[in-house]
PDB file of C-alpha atoms in Angstrom:
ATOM      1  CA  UNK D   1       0.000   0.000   0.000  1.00 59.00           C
ATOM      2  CA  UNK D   2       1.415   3.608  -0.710  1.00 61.00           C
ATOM      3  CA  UNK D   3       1.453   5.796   2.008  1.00 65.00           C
ATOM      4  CA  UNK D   4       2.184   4.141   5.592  1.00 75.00           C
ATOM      5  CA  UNK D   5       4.312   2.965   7.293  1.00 90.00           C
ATOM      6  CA  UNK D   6       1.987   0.519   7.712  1.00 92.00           C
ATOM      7  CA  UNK D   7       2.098  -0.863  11.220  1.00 93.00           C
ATOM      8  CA  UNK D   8      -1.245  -3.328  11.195  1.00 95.00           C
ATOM      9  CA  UNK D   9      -3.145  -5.455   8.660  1.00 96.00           C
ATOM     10  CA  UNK D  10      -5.788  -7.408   8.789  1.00 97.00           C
ATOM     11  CA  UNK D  11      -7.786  -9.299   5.944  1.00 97.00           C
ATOM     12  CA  UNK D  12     -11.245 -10.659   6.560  1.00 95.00           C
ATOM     13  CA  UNK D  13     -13.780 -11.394   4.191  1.00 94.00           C
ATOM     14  CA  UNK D  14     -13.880  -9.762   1.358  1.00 96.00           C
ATOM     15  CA  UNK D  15     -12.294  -6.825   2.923  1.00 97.00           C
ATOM     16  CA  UNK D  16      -9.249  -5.181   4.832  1.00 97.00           C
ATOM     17  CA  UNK D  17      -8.407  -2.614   7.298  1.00 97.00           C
ATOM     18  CA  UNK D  18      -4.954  -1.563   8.103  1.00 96.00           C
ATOM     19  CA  UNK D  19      -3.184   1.081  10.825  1.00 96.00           C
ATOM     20  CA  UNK D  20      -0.884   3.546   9.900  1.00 93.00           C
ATOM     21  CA  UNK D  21      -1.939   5.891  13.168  1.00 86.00           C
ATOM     22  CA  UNK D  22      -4.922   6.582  11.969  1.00 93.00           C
ATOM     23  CA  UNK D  23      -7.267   3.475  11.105  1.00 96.00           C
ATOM     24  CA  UNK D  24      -7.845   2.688   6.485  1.00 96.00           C
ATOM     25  CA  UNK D  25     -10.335   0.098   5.389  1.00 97.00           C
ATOM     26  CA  UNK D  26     -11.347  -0.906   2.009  1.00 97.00           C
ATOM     27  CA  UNK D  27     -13.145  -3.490   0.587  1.00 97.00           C
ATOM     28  CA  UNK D  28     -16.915  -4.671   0.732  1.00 96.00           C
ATOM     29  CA  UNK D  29     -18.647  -2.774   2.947  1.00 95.00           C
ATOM     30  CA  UNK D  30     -21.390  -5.020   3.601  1.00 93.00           C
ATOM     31  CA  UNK D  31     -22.694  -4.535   7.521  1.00 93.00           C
ATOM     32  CA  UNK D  32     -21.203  -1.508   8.099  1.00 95.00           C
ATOM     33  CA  UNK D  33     -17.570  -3.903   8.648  1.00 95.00           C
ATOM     34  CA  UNK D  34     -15.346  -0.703   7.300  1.00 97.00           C
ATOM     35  CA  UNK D  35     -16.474   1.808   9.701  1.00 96.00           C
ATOM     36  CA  UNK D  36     -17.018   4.085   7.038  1.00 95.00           C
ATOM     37  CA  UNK D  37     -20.544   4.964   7.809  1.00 91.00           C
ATOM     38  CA  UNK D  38     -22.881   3.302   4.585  1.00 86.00           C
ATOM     39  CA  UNK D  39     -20.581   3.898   1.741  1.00 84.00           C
ATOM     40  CA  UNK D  40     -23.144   2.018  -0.761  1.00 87.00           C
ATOM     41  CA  UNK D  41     -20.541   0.426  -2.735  1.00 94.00           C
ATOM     42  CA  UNK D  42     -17.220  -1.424  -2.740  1.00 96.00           C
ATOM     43  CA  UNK D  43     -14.250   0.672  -1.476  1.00 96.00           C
ATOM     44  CA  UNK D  44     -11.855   0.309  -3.851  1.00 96.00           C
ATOM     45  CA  UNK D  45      -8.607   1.968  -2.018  1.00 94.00           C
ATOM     46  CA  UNK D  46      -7.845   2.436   1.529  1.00 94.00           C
ATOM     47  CA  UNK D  47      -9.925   5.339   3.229  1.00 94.00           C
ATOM     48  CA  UNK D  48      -9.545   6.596   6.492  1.00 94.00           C
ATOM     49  CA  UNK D  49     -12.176   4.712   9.370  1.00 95.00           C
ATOM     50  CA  UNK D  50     -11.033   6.653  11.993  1.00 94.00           C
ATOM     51  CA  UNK D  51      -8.385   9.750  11.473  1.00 93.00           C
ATOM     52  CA  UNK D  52      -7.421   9.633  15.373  1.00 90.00           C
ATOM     53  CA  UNK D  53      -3.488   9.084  15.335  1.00 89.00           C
ATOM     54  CA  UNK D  54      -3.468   6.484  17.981  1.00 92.00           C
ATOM     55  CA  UNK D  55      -4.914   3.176  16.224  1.00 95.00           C
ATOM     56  CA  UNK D  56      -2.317   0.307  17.075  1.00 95.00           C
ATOM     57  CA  UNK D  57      -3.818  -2.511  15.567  1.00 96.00           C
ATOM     58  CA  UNK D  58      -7.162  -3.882  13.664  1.00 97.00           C
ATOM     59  CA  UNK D  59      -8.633  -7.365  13.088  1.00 97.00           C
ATOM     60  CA  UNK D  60     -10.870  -7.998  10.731  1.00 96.00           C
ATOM     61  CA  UNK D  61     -13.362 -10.811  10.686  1.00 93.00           C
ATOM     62  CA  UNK D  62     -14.418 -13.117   8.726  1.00 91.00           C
ATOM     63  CA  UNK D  63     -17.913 -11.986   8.815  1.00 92.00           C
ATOM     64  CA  UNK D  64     -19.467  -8.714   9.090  1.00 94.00           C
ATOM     65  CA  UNK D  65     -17.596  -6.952  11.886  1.00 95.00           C
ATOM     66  CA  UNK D  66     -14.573  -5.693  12.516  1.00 96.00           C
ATOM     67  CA  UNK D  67     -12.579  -4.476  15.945  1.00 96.00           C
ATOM     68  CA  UNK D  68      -9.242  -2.874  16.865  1.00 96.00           C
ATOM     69  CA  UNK D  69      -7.085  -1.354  19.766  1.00 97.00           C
ATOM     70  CA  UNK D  70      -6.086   2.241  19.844  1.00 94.00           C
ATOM     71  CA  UNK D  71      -4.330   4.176  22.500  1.00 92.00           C
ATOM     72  CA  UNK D  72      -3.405   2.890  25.834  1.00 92.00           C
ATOM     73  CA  UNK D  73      -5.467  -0.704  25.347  1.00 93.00           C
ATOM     74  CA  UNK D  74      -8.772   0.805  24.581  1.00 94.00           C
ATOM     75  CA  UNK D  75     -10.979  -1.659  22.716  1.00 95.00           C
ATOM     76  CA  UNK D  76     -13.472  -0.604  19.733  1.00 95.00           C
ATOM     77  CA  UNK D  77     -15.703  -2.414  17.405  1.00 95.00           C
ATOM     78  CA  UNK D  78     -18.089  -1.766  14.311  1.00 95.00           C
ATOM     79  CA  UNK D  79     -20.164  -3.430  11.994  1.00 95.00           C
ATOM     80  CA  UNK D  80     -22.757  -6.254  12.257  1.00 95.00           C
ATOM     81  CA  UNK D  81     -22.665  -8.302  15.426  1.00 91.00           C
ATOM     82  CA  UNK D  82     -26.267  -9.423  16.083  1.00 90.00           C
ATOM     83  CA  UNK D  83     -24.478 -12.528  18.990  1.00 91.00           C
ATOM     84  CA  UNK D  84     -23.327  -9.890  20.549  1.00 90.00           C
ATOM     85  CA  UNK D  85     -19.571  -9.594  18.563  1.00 92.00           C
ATOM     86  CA  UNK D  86     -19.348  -6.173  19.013  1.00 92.00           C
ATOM     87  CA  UNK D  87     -19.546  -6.175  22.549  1.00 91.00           C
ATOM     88  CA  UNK D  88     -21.030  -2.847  23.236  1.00 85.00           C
ATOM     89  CA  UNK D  89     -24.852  -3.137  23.820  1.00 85.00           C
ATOM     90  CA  UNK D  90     -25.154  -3.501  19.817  1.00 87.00           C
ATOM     91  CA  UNK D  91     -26.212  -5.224  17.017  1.00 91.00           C
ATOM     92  CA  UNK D  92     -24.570  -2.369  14.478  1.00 93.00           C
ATOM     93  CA  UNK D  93     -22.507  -0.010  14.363  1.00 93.00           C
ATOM     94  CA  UNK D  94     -21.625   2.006  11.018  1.00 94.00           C
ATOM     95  CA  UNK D  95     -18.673   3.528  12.739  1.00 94.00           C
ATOM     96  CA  UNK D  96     -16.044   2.397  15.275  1.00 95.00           C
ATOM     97  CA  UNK D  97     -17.344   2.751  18.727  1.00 93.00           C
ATOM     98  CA  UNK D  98     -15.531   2.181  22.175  1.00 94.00           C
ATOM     99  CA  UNK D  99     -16.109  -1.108  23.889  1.00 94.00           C
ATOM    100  CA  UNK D 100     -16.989  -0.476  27.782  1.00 87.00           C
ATOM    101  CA  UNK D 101     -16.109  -2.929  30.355  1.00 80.00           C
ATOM    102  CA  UNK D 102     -18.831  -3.581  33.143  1.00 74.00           C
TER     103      UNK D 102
END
C-alpha cells in the first residue's frame, strides 16, 4: 500500500483494514464492517475509518464486523454483530465505537 508505514493489517472477508496511526479500510462494505458509515458500494482503495493518530492494531473478521485497539489498550468495534460480537450493547454499528467494560 502507498502511504504508511503501515504498522497493522488485517484481511477478513472480502475486505481489509490496516493502521498507519490513523485506522484505512477498504473493501466490501457489507454490515457496516469498514467503519465508514454506509458507503453504498465497494471501497476500492484504503480510506480513512477513523483519522485519530493512535490506532495500534485492527482485526478484521471473517464476517461482518470488525474491531481494533487504539491508544493505551482501549478496545473498539463496528459493523454487524447481532451474537453480541461487538460487545457494546449492539447489534450495528456504522462507525467504530468504544467497547466499555462492566
Amino acid at each position: 500500500l502507498a502511504g504508511g508505514p503501515w504498522s497493522a493489517l488485517s484481511a477478513g472477508d472480502q475486505y481489509s483494514c490496516a493502521v498507519s496511526d490513523a485506522l484505512y479500510c477498504w473493501g466490501q462494505p457489507d454490515g457496516g464492517r469498514l467503519g465508514l458509515g454506509d458507503p453504498g458500494s465497494p471501497v476500492t482503495v484504503p480510506t480513512v475509518a477513523d483519522p485519530s493518530p493512535s490506532w495500534n492494531t485492527v482485526a478484521a473478521s471473517a464476517a461482518e464486523f470488525t474491531c481494533g485497539v487504539r491508544g493505551a489498550g482501549a478496545l473498539w468495534c463496528w459493523g454487524s454483530g447481532p451474537a453480541g460480537e461487538l460487545a457494546n450493547n449492539s447489534a450495528f454499528r456504522a462507525v467504530p465505537v468504544a467497547v466499555s467494560l462492566p
